mmCIF file of C-alpha atoms and ligand atoms in Angstrom:
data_model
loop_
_atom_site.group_PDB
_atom_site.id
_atom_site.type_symbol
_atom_site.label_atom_id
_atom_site.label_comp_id
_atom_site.label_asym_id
_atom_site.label_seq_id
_atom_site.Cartn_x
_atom_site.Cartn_y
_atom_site.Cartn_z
ATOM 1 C CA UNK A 1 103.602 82.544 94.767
ATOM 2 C CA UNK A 2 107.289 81.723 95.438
ATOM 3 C CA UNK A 3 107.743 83.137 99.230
ATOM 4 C CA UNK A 4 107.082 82.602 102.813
ATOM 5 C CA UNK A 5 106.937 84.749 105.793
ATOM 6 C CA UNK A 6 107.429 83.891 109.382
ATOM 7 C CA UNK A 7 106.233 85.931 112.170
ATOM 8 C CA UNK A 8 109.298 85.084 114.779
ATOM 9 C CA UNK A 9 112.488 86.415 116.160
ATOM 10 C CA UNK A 10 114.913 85.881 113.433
ATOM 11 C CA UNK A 11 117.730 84.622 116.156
ATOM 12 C CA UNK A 12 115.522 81.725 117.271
ATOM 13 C CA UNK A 13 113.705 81.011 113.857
ATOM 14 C CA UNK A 14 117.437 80.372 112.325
ATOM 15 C CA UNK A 15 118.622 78.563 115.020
ATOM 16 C CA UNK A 16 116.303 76.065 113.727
ATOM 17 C CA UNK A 17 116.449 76.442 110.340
ATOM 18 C CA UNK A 18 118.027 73.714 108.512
ATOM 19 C CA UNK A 19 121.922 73.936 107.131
ATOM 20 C CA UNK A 20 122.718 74.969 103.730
ATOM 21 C CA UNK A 21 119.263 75.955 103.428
ATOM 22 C CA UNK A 22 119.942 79.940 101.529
ATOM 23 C CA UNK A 23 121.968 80.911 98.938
ATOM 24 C CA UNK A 24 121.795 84.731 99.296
ATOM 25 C CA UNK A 25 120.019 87.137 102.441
ATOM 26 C CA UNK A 26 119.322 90.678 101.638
ATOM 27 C CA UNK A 27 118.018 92.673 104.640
ATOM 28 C CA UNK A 28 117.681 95.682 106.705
ATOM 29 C CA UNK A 29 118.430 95.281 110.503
ATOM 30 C CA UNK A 30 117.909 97.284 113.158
ATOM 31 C CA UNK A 31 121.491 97.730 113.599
ATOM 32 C CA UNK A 32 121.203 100.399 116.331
ATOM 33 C CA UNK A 33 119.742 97.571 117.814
ATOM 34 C CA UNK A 34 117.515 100.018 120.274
ATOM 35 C CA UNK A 35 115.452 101.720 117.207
ATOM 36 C CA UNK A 36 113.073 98.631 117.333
ATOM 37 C CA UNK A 37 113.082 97.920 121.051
ATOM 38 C CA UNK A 38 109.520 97.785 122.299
ATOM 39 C CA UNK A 39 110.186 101.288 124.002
ATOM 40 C CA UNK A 40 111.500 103.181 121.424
ATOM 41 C CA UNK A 41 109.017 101.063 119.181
ATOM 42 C CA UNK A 42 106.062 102.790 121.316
ATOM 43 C CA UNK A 43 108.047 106.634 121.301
ATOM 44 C CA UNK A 44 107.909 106.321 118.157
ATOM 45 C CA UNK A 45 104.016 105.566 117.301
ATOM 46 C CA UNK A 46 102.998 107.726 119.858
ATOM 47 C CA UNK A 47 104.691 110.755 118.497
ATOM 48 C CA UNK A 48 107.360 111.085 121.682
ATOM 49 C CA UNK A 49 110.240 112.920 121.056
ATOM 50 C CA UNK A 50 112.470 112.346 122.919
ATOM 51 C CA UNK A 51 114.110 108.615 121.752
ATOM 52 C CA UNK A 52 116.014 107.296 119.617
ATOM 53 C CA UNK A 53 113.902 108.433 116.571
ATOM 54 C CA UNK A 54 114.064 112.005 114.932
ATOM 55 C CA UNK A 55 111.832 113.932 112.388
ATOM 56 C CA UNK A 56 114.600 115.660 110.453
ATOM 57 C CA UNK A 57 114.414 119.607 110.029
ATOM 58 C CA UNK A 58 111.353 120.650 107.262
ATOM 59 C CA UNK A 59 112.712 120.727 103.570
ATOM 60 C CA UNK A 60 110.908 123.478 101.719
ATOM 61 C CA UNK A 61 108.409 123.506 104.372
ATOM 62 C CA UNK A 62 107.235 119.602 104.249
ATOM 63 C CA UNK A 63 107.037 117.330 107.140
ATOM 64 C CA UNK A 64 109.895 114.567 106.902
ATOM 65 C CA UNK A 65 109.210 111.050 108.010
ATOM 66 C CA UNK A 66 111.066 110.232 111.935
ATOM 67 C CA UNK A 67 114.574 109.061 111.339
ATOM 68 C CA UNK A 68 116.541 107.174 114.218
ATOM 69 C CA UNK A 69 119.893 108.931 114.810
ATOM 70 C CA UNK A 70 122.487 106.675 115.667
ATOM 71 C CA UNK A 71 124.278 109.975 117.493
ATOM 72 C CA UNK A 72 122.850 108.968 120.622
ATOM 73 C CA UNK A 73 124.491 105.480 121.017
ATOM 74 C CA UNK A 74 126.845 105.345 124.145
ATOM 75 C CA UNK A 75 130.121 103.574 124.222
ATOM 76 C CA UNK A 76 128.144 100.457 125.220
ATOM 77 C CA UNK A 77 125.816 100.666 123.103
ATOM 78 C CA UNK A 78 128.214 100.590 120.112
ATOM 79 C CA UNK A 79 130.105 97.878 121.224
ATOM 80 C CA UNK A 80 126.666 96.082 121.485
ATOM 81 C CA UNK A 81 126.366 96.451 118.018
ATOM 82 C CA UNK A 82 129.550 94.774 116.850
ATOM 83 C CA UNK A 83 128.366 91.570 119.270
ATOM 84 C CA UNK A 84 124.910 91.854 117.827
ATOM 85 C CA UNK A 85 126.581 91.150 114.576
ATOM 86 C CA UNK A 86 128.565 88.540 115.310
ATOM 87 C CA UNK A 87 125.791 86.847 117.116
ATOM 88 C CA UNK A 88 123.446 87.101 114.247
ATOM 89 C CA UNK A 89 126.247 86.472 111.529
ATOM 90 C CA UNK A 90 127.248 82.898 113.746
ATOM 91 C CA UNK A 91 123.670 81.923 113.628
ATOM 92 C CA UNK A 92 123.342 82.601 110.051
ATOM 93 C CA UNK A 93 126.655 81.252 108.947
ATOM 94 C CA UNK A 94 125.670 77.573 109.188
ATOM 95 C CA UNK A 95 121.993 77.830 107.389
ATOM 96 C CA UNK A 96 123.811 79.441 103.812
ATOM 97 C CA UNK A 97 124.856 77.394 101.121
ATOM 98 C CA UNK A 98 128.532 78.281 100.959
ATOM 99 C CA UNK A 99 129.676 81.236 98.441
ATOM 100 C CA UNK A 100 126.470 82.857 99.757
ATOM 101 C CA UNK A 101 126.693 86.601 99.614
ATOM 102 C CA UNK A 102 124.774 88.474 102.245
ATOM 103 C CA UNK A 103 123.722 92.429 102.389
ATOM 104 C CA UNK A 104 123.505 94.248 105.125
ATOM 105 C CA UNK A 105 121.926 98.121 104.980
ATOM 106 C CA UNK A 106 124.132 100.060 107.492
ATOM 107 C CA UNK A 107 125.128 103.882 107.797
ATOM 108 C CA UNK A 108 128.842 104.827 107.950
ATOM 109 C CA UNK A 109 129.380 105.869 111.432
ATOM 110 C CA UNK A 110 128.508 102.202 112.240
ATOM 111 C CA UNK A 111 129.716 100.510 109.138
ATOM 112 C CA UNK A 112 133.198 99.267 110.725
ATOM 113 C CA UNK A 113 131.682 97.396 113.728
ATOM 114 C CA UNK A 114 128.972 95.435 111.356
ATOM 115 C CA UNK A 115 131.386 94.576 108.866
ATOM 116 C CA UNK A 116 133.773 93.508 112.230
ATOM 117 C CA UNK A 117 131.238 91.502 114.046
ATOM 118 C CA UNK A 118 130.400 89.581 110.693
ATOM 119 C CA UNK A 119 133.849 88.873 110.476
ATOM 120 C CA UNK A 120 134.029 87.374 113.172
ATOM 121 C CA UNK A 121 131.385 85.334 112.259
ATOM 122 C CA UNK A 122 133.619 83.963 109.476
ATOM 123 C CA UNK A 123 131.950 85.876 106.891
ATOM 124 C CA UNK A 124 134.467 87.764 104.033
ATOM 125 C CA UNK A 125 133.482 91.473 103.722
ATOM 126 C CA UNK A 126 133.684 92.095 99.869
ATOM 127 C CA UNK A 127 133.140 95.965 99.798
ATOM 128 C CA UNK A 128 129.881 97.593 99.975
ATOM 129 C CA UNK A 129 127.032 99.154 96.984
ATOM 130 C CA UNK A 130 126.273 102.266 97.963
ATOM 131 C CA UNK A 131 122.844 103.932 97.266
ATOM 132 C CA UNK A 132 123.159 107.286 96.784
ATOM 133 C CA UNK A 133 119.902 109.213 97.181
ATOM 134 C CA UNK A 134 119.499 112.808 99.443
ATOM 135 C CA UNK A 135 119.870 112.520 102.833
ATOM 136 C CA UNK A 136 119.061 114.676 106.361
ATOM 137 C CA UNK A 137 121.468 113.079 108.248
ATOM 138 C CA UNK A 138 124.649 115.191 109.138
ATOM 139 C CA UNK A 139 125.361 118.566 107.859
ATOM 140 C CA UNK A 140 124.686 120.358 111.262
ATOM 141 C CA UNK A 141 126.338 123.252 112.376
ATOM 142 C CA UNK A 142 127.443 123.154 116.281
ATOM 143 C CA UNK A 143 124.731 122.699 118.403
ATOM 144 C CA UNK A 144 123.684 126.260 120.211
ATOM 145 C CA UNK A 145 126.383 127.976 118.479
ATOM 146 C CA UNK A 146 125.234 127.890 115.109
ATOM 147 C CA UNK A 147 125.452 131.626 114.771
ATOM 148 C CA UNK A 148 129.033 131.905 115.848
ATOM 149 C CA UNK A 149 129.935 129.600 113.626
ATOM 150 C CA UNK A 150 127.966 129.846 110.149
ATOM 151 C CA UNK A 151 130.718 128.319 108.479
ATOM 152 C CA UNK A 152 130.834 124.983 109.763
ATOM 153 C CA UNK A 153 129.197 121.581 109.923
ATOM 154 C CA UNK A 154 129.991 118.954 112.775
ATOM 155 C CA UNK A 155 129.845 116.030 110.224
ATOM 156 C CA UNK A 156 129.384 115.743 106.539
ATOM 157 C CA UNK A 157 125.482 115.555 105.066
ATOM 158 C CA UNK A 158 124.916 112.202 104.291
ATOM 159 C CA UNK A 159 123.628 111.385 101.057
ATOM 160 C CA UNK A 160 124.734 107.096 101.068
ATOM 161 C CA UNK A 161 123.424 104.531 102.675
ATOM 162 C CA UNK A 162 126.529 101.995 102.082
ATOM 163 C CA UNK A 163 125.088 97.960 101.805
ATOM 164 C CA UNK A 164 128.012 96.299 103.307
ATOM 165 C CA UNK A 165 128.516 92.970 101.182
ATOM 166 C CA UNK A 166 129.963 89.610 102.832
ATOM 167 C CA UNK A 167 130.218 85.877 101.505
ATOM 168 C CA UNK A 168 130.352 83.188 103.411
ATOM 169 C CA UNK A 169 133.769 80.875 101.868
ATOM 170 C CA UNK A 170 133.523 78.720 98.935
ATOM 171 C CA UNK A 171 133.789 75.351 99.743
ATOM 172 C CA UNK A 172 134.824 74.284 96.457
ATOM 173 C CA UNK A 173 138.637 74.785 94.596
ATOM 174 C CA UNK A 174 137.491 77.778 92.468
ATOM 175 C CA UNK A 175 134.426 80.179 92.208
ATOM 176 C CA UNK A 176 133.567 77.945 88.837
ATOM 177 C CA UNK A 177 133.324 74.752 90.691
ATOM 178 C CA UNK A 178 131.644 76.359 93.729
ATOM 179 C CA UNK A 179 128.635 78.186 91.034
ATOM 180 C CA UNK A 180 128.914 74.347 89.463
ATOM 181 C CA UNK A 181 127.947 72.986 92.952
ATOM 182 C CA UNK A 182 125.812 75.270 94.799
ATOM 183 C CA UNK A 183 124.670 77.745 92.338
ATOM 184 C CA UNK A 184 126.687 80.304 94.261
ATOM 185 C CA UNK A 185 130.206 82.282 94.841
ATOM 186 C CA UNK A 186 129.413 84.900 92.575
ATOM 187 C CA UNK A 187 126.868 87.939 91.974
ATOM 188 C CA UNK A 188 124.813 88.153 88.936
ATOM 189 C CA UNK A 189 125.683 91.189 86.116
ATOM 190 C CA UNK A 190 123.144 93.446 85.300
ATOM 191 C CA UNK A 191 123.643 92.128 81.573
ATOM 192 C CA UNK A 192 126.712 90.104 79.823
ATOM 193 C CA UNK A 193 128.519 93.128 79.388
ATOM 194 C CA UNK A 194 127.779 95.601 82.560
ATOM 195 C CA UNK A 195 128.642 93.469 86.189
ATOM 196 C CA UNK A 196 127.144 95.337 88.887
ATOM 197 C CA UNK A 197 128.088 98.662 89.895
ATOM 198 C CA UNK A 198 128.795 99.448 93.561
ATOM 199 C CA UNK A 199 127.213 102.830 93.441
ATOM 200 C CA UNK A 200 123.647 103.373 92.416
ATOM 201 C CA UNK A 201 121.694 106.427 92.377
ATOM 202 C CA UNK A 202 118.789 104.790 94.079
ATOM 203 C CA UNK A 203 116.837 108.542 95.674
ATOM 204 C CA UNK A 204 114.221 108.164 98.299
ATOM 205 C CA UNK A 205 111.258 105.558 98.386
ATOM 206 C CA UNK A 206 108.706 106.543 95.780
ATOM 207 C CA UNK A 207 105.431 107.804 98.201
ATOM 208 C CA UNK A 208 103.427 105.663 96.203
ATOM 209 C CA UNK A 209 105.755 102.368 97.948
ATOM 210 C CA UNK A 210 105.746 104.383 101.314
ATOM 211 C CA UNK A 211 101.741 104.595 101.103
ATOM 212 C CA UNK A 212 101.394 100.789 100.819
ATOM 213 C CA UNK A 213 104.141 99.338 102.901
ATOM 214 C CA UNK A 214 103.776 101.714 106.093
ATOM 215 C CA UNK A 215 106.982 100.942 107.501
ATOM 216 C CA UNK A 216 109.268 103.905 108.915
ATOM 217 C CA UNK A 217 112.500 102.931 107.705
ATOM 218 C CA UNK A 218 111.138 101.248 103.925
ATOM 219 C CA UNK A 219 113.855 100.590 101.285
ATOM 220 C CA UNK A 220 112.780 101.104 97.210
ATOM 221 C CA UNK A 221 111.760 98.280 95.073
ATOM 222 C CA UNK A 222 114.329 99.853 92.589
ATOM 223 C CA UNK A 223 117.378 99.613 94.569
ATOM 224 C CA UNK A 224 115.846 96.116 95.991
ATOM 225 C CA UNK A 225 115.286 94.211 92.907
ATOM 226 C CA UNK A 226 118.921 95.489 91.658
ATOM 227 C CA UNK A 227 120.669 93.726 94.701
ATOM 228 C CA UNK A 228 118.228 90.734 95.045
ATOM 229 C CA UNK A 229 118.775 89.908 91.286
ATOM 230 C CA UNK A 230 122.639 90.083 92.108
ATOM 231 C CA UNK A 231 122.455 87.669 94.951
ATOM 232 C CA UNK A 232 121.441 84.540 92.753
ATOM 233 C CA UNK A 233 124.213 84.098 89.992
ATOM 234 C CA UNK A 234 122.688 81.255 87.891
ATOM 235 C CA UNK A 235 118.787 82.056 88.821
ATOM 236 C CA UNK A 236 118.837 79.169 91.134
ATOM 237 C CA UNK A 237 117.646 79.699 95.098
ATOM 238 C CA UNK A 238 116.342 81.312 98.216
ATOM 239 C CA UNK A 239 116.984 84.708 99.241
ATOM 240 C CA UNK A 240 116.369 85.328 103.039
ATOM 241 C CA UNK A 241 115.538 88.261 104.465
ATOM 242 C CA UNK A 242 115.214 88.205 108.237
ATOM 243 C CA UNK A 243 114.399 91.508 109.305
ATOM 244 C CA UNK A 244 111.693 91.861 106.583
ATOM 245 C CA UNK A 245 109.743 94.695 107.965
ATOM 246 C CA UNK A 246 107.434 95.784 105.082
ATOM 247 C CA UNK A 247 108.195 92.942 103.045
ATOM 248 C CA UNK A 248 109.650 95.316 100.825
ATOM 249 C CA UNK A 249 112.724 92.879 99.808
ATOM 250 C CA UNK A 250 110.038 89.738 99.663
ATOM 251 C CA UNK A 251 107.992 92.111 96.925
ATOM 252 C CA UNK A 252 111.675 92.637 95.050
ATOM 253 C CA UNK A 253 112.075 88.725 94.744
ATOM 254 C CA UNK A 254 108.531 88.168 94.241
ATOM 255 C CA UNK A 255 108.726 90.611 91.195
ATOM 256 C CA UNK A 256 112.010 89.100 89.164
ATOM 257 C CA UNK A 257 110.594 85.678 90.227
ATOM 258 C CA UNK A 258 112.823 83.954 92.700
ATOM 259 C CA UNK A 259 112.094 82.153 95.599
ATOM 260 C CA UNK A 260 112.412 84.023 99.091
ATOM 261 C CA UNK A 261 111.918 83.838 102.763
ATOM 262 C CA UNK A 262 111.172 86.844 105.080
ATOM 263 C CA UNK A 263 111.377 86.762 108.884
ATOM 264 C CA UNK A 264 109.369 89.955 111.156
ATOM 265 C CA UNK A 265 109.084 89.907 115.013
ATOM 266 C CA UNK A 266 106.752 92.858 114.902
ATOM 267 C CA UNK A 267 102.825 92.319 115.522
ATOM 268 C CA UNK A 268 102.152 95.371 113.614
ATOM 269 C CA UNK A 269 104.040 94.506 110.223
ATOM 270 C CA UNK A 270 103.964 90.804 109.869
ATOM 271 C CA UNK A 271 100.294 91.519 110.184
ATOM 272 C CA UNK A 272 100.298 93.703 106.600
ATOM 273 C CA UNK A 273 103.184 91.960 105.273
ATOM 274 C CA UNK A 274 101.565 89.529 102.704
ATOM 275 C CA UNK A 275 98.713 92.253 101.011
ATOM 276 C CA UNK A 276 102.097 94.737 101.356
ATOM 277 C CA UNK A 277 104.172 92.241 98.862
ATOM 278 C CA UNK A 278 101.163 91.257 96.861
ATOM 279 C CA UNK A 279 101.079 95.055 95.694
ATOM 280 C CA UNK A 280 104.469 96.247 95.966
ATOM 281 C CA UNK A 281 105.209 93.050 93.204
ATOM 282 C CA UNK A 282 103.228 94.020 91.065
ATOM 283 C CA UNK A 283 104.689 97.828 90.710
ATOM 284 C CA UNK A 284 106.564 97.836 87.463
ATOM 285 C CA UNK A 285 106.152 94.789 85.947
ATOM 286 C CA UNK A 286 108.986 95.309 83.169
ATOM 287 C CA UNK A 287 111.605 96.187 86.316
ATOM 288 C CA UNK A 288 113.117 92.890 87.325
ATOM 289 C CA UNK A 289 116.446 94.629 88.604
ATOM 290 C CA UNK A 290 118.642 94.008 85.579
ATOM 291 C CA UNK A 291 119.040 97.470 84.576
ATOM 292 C CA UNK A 292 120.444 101.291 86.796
ATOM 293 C CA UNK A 293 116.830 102.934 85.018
ATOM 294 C CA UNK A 294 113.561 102.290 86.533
ATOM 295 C CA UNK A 295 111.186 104.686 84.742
ATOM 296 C CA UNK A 296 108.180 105.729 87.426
ATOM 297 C CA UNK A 297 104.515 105.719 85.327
HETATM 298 C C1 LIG B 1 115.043 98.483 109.434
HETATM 299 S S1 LIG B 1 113.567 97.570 109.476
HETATM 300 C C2 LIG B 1 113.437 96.797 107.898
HETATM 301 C C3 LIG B 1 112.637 97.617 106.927
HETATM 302 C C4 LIG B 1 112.595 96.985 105.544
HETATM 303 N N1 LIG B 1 113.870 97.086 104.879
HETATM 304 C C5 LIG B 1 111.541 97.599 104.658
HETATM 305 O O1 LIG B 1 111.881 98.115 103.566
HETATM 306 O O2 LIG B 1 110.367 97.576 105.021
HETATM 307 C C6 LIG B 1 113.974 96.256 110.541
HETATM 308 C C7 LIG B 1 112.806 95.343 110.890
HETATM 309 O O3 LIG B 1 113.294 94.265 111.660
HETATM 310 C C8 LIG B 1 112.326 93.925 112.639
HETATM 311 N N2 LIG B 1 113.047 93.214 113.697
HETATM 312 C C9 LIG B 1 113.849 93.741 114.670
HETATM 313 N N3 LIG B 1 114.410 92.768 115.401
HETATM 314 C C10 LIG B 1 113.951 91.580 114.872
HETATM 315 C C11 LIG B 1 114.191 90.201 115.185
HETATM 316 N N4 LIG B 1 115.014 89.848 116.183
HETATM 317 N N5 LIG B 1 113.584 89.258 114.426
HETATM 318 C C12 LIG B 1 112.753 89.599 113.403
HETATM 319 N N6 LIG B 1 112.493 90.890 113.064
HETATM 320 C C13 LIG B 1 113.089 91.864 113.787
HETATM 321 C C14 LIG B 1 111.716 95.250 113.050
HETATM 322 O O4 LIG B 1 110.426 95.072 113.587
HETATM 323 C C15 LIG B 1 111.716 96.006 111.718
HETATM 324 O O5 LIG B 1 110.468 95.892 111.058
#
């Protein structure tokens, strides 16, 4: 067993977490920052309909899983989430080996203030990987006036979920030196001859992943070991993940065989989170992330 989990608030865990400690985070925040507020937290489990959390329209008559829609975000609120991500990006700046690259799952109506407040930070955005799979947000027509007007949609249907990328300045002369030194600066290729893409057709989380890790908002081991494999260019050091929910990104480290950390404030999930990455690791034991084709048997 290579990982640890904390049960703790990520802001205070890594305000005492020693410097230079991570050389890559993957994670998954709640970057609406009131999805996984105690009260929307309880809306949600008790089937309440009216927060931020949605159950998208039926697709061929199935049920879809609740959604948060980020729609409902005032002013305030969105400024909130550029200082959120400042705040967390200043607190995580100092514990990451520098060259460190760090992913961050956002949507694209909040994409520029995540990728602003981690600037701020000091963090360099480098782009984003998108993971395409079919979506149900967007792609409305005007609310109570869909009749008069078949022939429109208020926004685009979304079918990305863009993984904004940032690394945290080399300390060293050149990217060379800097992999030399810390083991960092750099992403991993999928092989000597294909570097990673930054679009991958990722689709939704196989039910199979759903049924074990429980956890409303659970990323695929597919798209997860592809992006935790990047993060460690030689092979060599920690990948953090401090809003581990499921443990999903734990399992994807666990699986290619590096060493990772995972951070959950919630009772409920920290509570399944080690039987959750014991069986989600062990899914697909040829797939360590190194290749676009995961074959489901
Ligand atoms: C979007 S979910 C992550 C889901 C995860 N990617 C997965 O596949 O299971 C965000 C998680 O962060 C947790 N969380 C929210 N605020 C936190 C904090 N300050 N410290 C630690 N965990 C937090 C929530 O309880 C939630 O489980």
């Amino acid at each position: 067993m290579t990982f640890k989990i904390h049960h703790a608030n990520s802001f205070d865990w890594l305000s005492s977490a020693a410097p230079n400690s991570f050389h890559g985070v993957l994670t998954d925040p709640p970057f609406g920052i009131v999805e996984f507020t105690p009260e929307e937290i309880t809306k949600l489990r008790s089937g309440n309909k009216g927060g931020v959390w949605r159950i998208p329209p039926k697709i061929g008559g199935s049920e879809r899983a609740p959604l948060p829609r980020f729609t409902t975000l005032s002013a305030s609120e969105r400024e909130h989430v550029r200082t959120y991500f400042r705040c967390f990006g200043e607190i995580l700046y100092p514990t990451l080996v520098p060259g460190a690259h760090v992913f961050v799952a956002g949507t694209p109506m909040l994409q520029y203030l995540v990728q602003d407040g981690m600037a701020q930070a000091g963090f360099t955005v480098r782009g984003a990987v998108m993971r395409l799979y079919r979506g149900f947000r967007g792609g409305d027509r005007p609310k109570l006036a869909e009749k008069e007007f078949p022939e429109v949609c208020v926004t685009p249907r979304g079918n990305y979920e863009p993984w904004m990328l940032f690394r945290k300045p080399i300390s060293e002369k050149t990217v060379a030196e800097n992999l030399r030194r810390w083991g960092t600066g750099a992403l991993r290729r999928m092989s000597v001859d294909t570097p990673l893409p930054d679009i991958i057709q990722s689709g939704k989380t196989p039910a199979e992943e759903m049924r074990i890790g429980d956890h409303p908002t659970m990323k695929p081991q597919h798209f997860l070991r592809i992006l935790s494999r990047t993060l460690l260019p030689t092979g060599f050091g920690v990948i953090l993940d401090p809003f581990a929910g499921s443990g999903s990104t734990i399992a994807a480290c666990e699986a290619i065989g590096y060493e990772s950390i995972g951070v959950e404030s919630d009772d409920c999930h920290f509570n399944k989170m080690h039987k959750n990455i014991t069986k989600l690791s062990s899914l697909y034991p040829d797939f360590k992330g190194h290749s676009k084709e995961l074959t489901l048997c």
